[in-house]
Short mmCIF file of C-alpha atoms and ligand atoms in Angstrom, two decimals:
data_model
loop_
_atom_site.label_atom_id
_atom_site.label_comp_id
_atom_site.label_asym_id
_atom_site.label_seq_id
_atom_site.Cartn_x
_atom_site.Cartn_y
_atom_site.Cartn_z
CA UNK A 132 0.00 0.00 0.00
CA UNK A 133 1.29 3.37 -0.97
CA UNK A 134 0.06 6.27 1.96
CA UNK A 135 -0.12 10.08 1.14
CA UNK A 136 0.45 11.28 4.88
CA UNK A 137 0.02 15.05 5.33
CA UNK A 138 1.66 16.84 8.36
CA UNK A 139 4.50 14.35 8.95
CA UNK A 140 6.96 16.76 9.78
CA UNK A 141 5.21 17.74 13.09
CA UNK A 142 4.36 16.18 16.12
CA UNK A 143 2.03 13.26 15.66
CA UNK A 144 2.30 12.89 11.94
CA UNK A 145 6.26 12.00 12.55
CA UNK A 146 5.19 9.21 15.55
CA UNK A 147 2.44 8.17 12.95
CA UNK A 148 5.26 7.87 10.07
CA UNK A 149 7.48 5.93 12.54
CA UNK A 150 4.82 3.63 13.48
CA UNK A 151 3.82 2.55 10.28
CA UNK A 152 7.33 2.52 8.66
CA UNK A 153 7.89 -0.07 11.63
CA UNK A 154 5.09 -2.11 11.71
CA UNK A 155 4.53 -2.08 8.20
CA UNK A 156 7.51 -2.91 5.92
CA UNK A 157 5.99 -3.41 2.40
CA UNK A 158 4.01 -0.13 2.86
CA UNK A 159 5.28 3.27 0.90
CA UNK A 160 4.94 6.88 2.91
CA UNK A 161 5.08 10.31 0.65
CA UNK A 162 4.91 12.60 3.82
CA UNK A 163 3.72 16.20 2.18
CA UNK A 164 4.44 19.08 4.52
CA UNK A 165 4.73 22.82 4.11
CA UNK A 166 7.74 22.96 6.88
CA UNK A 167 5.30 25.72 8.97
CA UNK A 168 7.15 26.76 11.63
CA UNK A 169 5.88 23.80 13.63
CA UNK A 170 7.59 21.47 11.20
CA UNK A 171 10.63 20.02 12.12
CA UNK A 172 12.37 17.19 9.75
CA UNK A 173 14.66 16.61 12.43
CA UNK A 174 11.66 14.48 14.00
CA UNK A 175 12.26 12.25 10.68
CA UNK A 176 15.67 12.22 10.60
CA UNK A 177 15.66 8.41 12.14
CA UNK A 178 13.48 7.32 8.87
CA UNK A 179 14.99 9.81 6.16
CA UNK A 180 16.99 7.29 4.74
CA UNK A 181 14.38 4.57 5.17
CA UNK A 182 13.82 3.49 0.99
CA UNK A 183 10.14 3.10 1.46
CA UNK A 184 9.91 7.09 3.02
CA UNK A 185 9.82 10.44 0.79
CA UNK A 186 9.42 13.53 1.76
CA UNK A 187 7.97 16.23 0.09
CA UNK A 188 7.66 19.89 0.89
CA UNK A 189 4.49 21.56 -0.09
CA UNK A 190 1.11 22.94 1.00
CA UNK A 191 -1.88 20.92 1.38
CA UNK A 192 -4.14 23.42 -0.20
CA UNK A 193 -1.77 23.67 -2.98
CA UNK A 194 -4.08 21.43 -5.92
CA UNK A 195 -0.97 20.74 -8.25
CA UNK A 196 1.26 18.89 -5.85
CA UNK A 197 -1.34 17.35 -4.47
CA UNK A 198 -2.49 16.25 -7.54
CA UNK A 199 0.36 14.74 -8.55
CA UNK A 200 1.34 13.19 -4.88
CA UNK A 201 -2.00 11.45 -5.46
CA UNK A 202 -1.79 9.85 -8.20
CA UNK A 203 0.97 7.86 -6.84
CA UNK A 204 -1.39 7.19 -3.77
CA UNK A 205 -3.70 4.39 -2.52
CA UNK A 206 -5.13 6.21 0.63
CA UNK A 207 -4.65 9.52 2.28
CA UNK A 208 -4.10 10.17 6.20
CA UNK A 209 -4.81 13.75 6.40
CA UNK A 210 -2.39 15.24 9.48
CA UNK A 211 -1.33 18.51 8.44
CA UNK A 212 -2.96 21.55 10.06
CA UNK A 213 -2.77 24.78 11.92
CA UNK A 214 -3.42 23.73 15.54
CA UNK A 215 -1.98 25.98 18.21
CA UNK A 216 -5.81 27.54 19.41
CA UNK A 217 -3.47 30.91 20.59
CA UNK A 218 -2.64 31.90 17.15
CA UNK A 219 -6.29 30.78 15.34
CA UNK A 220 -7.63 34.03 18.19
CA UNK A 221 -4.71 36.03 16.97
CA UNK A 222 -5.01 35.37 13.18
CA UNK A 223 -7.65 32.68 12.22
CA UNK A 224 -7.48 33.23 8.08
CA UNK A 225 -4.56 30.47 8.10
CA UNK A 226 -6.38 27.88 10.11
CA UNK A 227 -9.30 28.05 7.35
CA UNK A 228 -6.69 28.20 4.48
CA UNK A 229 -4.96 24.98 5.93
CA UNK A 230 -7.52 23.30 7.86
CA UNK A 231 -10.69 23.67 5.24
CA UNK A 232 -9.59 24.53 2.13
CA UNK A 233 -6.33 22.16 2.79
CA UNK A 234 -9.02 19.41 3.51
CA UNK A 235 -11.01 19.77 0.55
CA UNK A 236 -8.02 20.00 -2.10
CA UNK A 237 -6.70 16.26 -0.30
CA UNK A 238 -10.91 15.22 -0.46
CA UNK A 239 -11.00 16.35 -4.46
CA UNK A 240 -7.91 14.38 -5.17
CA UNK A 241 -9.06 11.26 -2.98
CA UNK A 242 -12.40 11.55 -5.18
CA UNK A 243 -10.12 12.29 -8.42
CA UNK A 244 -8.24 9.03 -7.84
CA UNK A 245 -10.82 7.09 -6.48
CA UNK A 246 -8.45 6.16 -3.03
CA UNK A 247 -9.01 3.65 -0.88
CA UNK A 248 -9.78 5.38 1.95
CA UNK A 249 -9.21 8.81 3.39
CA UNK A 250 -8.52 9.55 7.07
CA UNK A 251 -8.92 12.76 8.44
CA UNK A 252 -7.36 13.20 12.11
CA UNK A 253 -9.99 15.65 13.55
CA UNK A 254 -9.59 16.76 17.62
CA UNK A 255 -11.99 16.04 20.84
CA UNK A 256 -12.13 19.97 20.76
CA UNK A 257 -14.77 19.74 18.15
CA UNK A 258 -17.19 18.57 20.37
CA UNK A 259 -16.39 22.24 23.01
CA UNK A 260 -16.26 21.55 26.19
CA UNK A 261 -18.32 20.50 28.96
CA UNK A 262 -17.95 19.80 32.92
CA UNK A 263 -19.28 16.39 33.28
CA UNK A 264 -19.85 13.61 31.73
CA UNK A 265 -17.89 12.21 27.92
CA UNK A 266 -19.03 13.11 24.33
CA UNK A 267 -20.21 10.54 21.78
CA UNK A 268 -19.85 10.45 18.58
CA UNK A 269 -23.30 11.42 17.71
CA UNK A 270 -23.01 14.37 20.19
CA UNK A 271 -23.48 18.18 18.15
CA UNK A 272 -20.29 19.88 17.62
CA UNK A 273 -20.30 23.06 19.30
CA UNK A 274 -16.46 24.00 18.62
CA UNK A 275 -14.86 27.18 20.57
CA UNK A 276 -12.72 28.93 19.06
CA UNK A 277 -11.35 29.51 15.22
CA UNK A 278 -9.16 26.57 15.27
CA UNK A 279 -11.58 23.51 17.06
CA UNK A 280 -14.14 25.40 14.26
CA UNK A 281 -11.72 24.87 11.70
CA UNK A 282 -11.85 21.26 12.48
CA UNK A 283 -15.20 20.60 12.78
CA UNK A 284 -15.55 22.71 9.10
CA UNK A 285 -13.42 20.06 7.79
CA UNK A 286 -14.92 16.99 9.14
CA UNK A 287 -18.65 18.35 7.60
CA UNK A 288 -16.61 18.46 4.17
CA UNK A 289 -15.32 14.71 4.75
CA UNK A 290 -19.02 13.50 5.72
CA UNK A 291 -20.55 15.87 2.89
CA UNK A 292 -18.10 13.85 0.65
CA UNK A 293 -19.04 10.25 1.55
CA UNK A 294 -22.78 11.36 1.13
CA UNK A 295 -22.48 12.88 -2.31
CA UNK A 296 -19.40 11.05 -4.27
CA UNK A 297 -19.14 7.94 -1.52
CA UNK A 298 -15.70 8.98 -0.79
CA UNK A 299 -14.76 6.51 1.80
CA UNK A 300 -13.66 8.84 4.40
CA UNK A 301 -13.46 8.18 8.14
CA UNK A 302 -12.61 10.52 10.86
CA UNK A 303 -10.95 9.94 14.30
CA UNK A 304 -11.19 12.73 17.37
CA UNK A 305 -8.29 12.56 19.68
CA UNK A 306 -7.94 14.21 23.23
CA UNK A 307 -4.86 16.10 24.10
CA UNK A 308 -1.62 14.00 23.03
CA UNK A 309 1.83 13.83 25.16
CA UNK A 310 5.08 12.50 23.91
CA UNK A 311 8.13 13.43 22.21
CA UNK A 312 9.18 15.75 18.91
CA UNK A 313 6.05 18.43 19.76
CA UNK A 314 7.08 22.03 19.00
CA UNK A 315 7.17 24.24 22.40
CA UNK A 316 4.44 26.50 22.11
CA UNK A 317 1.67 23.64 23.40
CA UNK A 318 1.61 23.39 27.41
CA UNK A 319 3.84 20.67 28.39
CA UNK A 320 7.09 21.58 25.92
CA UNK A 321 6.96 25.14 26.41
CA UNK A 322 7.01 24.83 30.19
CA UNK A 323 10.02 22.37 30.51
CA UNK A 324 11.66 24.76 27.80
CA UNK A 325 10.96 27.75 29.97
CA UNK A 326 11.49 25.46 33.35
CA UNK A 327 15.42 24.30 31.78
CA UNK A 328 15.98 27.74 30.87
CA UNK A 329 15.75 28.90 34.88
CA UNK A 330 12.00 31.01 34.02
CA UNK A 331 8.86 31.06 35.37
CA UNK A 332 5.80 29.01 33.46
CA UNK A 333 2.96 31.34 32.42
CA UNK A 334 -0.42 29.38 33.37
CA UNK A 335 -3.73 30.67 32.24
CA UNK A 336 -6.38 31.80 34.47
CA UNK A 337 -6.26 29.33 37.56
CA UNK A 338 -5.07 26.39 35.84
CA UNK A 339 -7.91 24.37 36.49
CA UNK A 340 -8.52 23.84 33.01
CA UNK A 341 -8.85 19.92 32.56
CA UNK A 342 -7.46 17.76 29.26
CA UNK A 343 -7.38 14.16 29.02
CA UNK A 344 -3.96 12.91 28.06
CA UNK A 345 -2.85 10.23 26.02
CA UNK A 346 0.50 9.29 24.69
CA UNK A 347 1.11 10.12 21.39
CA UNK A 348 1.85 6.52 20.26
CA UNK A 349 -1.00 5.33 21.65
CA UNK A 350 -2.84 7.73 19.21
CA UNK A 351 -0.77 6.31 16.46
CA UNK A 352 -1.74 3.05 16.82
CA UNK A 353 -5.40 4.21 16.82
CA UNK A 354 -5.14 6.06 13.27
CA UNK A 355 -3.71 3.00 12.35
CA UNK A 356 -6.48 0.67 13.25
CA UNK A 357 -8.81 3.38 11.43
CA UNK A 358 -7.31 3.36 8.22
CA UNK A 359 -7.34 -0.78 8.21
CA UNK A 360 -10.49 -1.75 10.14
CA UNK A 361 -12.59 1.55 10.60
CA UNK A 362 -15.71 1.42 8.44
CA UNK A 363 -15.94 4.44 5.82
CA UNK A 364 -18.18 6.83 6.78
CA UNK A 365 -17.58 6.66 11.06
CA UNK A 366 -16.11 9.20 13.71
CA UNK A 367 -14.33 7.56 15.97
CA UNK A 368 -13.32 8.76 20.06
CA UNK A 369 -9.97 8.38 20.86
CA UNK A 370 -9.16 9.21 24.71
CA UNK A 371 -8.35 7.15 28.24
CA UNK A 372 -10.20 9.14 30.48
CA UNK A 373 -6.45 10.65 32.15
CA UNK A 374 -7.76 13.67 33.53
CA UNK A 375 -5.25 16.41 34.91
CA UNK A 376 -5.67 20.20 34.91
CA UNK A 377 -3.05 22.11 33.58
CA UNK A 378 -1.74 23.10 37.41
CA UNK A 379 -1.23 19.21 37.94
CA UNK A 380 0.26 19.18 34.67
CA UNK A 381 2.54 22.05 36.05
CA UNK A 382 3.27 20.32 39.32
CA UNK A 383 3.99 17.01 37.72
CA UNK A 384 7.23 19.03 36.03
CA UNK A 385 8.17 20.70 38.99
CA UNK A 386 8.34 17.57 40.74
CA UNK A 387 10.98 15.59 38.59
CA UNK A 388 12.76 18.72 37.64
CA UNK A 389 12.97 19.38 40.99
CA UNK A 390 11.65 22.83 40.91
CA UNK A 391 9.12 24.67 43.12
CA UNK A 392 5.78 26.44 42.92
CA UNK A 393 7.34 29.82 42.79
CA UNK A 394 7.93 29.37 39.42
CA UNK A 395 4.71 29.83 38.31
CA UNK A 396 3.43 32.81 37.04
CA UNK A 397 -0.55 32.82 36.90
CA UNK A 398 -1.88 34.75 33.79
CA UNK A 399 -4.79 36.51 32.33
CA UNK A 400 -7.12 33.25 30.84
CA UNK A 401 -7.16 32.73 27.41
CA UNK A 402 -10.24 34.18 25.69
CA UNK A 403 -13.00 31.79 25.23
CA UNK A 404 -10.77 29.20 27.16
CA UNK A 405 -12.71 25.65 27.41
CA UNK A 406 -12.92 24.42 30.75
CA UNK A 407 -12.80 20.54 30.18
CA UNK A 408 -12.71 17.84 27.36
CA UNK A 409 -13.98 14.23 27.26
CA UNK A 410 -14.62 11.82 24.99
CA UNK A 411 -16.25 8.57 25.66
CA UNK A 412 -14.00 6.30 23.50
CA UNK A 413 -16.16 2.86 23.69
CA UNK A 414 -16.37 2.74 20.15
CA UNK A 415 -13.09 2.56 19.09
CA UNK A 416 -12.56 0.07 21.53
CA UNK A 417 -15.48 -2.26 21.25
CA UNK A 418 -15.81 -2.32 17.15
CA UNK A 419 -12.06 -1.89 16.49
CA UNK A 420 -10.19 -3.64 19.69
CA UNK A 421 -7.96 -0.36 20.62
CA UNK A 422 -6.80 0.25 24.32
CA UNK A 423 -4.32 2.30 25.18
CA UNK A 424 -0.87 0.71 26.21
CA UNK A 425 1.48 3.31 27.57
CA UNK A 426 1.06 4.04 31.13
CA UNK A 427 0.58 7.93 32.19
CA UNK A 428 2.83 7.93 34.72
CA UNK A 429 5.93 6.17 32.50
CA UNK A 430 5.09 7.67 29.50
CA UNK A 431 4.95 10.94 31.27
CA UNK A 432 8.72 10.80 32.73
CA UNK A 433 10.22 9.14 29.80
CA UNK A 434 9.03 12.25 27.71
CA UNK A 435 10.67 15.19 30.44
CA UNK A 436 13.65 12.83 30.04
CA UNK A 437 13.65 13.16 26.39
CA UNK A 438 12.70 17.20 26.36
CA UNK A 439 16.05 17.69 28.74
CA UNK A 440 18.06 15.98 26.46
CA UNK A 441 16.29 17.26 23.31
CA UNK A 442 15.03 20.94 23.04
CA UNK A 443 16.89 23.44 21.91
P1 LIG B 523 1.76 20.13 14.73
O1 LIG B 523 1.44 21.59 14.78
O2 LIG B 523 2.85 19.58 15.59
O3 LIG B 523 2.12 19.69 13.23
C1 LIG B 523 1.40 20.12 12.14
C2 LIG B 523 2.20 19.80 10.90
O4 LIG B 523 1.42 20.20 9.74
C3 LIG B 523 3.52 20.59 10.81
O5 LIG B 523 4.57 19.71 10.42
C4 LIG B 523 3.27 21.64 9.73
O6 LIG B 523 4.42 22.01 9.02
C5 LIG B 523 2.26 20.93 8.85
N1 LIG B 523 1.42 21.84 8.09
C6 LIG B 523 0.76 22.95 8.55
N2 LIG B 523 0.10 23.56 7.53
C7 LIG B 523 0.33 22.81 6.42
C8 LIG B 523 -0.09 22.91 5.07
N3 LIG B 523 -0.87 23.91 4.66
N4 LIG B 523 0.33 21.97 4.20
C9 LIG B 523 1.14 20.95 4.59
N5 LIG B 523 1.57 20.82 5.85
C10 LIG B 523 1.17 21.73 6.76
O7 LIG B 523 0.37 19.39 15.01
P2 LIG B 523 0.06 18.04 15.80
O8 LIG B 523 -0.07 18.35 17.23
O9 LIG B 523 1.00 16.99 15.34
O10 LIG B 523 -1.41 17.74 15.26
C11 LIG B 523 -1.59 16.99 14.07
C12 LIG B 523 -3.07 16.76 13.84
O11 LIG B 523 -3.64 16.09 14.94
C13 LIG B 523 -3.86 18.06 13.68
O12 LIG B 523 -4.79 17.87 12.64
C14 LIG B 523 -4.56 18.24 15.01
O13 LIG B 523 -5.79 18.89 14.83
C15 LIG B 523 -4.75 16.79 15.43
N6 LIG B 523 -4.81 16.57 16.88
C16 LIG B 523 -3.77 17.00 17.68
C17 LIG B 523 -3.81 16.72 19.05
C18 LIG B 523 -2.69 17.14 19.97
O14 LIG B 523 -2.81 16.98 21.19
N7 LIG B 523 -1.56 17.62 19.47
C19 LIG B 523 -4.90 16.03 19.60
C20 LIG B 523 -5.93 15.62 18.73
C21 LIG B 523 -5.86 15.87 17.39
#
């Protein structure tokens, strides 16, 4: 099988590229991305070489080279996107450039070439937030802010897809990933930057805003069951239920960098800030056998070990 993955230079699209690579050694990847400044082909640089991997740099909205990267294709995994919610309040024109319009120029092609399947990594933050209780799949989107709407945009142009030209897409909604290679401007790798660097950690509001984390791999392995055993035309929950707010988050650091409470600074909330996600992720694990595998608390320390020796 030949995959077009989009996004592969940045944080989960690189695990995703890994994972497959590994587990999959007949398999071909073209990983198409623009290089933002969240893209980093140093997180490829243990697969570069591999002779079933190419990269490519170029836009997802851009209809020539993805024209021509799909032809070569059998399925898509769509990955690339704006995501940092921050910059979608500051300037949200880029998140609908990349997010819809990037989605619909990958959806044309998959139509064009008549793909396999087409997988389009959408976010829990779709859903918005809520204090108790776990979104299903059926559940209304009532997205936030520009970016979680940018999402949801592009899933109804996936499902509008399947309906009209039976494009077999599918569409998986993560919670909040942790893990290795993520550019530090989300939470966790911008505090342990800021924490090595001897400054304080600038937490919004009173950092009792709640996220359920799962390791990145553990995601991985998730998309992967999608694109072989989803059925076209499902949403699919991804999440464990590993609720922290970002203060515990913060505390957790402190801890095993040895660092105290002082240095946090608390700042003025983020406008529009959602208070808590949840996903009820039953599906994914009754119809398609997923469970998580990396333990919070492991996974967790392994990754600050990896951040001290890694960032820059
Ligand atoms: P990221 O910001 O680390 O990486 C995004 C990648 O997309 C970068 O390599 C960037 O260069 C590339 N890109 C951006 N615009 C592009 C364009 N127009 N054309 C081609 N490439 C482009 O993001 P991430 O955290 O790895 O998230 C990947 C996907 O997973 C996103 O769709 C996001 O919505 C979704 N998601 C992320 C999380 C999370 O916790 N990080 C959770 C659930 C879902």
């Amino acid at each position: 099988m030949k995959l077009l993955v989009t996004g592969g230079a940045g944080f989960i699209g690189s695990h995703f590229i890994r994972h497959m690579l590994a587990k999959y050694p007949d398999y071909q990847i073209i990983n198409l991305d623009k290089l933002t400044y969240a893209g980093n082909l140093e997180n490829c640089k243990d697969y570069a070489e591999n002779p079933n991997y190419r990269f490519v740099q170029g836009d997802i909205a851009d209809k020539k080279v993805v024209d021509e990267l799909a032809a070569e294709a059998d399925v898509i995994i769509n990955i690339a996107a704006e995501t940092h919610v921050d910059n979608s309040i500051e300037g949200p024109t880029v998140f609908l450039e990349t997010n819809v319009i990037g989605t619909q120029v990958l959806l044309e092609a998959a139509k064009k070439y008549g793909h396999k399947r087409y997988v389009q990594v959408s976010t829990d933050e779709v859903y918005g937030d809520r204090l108790d209780g776990s979104f299903v799949e059926t559940d209304k989107l009532t997205p936030s802010n520009p970016y979680s709407a940018s999402k949801a945009a592009a899933e109804l142009l996936c499902m509008s897809y399947n309906r009209t030209y039976s494009t077999p897409v599918l569409i998986s909604r993560c919670s909040n990933n942790y893990g290795t290679h993520q550019y530090p401007e989300k939470l966790i790798p911008l505090f342990i930057k800021k924490l090595l660097a001897g400054e304080k950690v600038p937490l919004y509001g009173d950092g009792l805003h709640v996220r359920d984390w799962l390791h990145v791999t553990d995601h991985c392995k998730a998309i992967d069951l999608i694109l072989h055993k989803g059925k076209v035309g499902e949403t699919y929950n991804i999440g464990t239920n590993e609720e922290h707010n970002n203060l515990e988050i913060t505390r957790m650091l402190l801890e095993i960098l040895g660092l105290t409470e002082d240095r946090i600074e608390y700042v003025t909330d983020r406008l529009g800030h959602d208070l808590r996600y949840s996903v009820d992720a039953s599906k994914i694990k009754s119809e398609l056998g997923w469970a998580a595998e990396v333990k919070f608390e492991d996974g967790f320390a392994e990754m600050v070990e990896w951040y001290k020796n890694n960032l820059k």
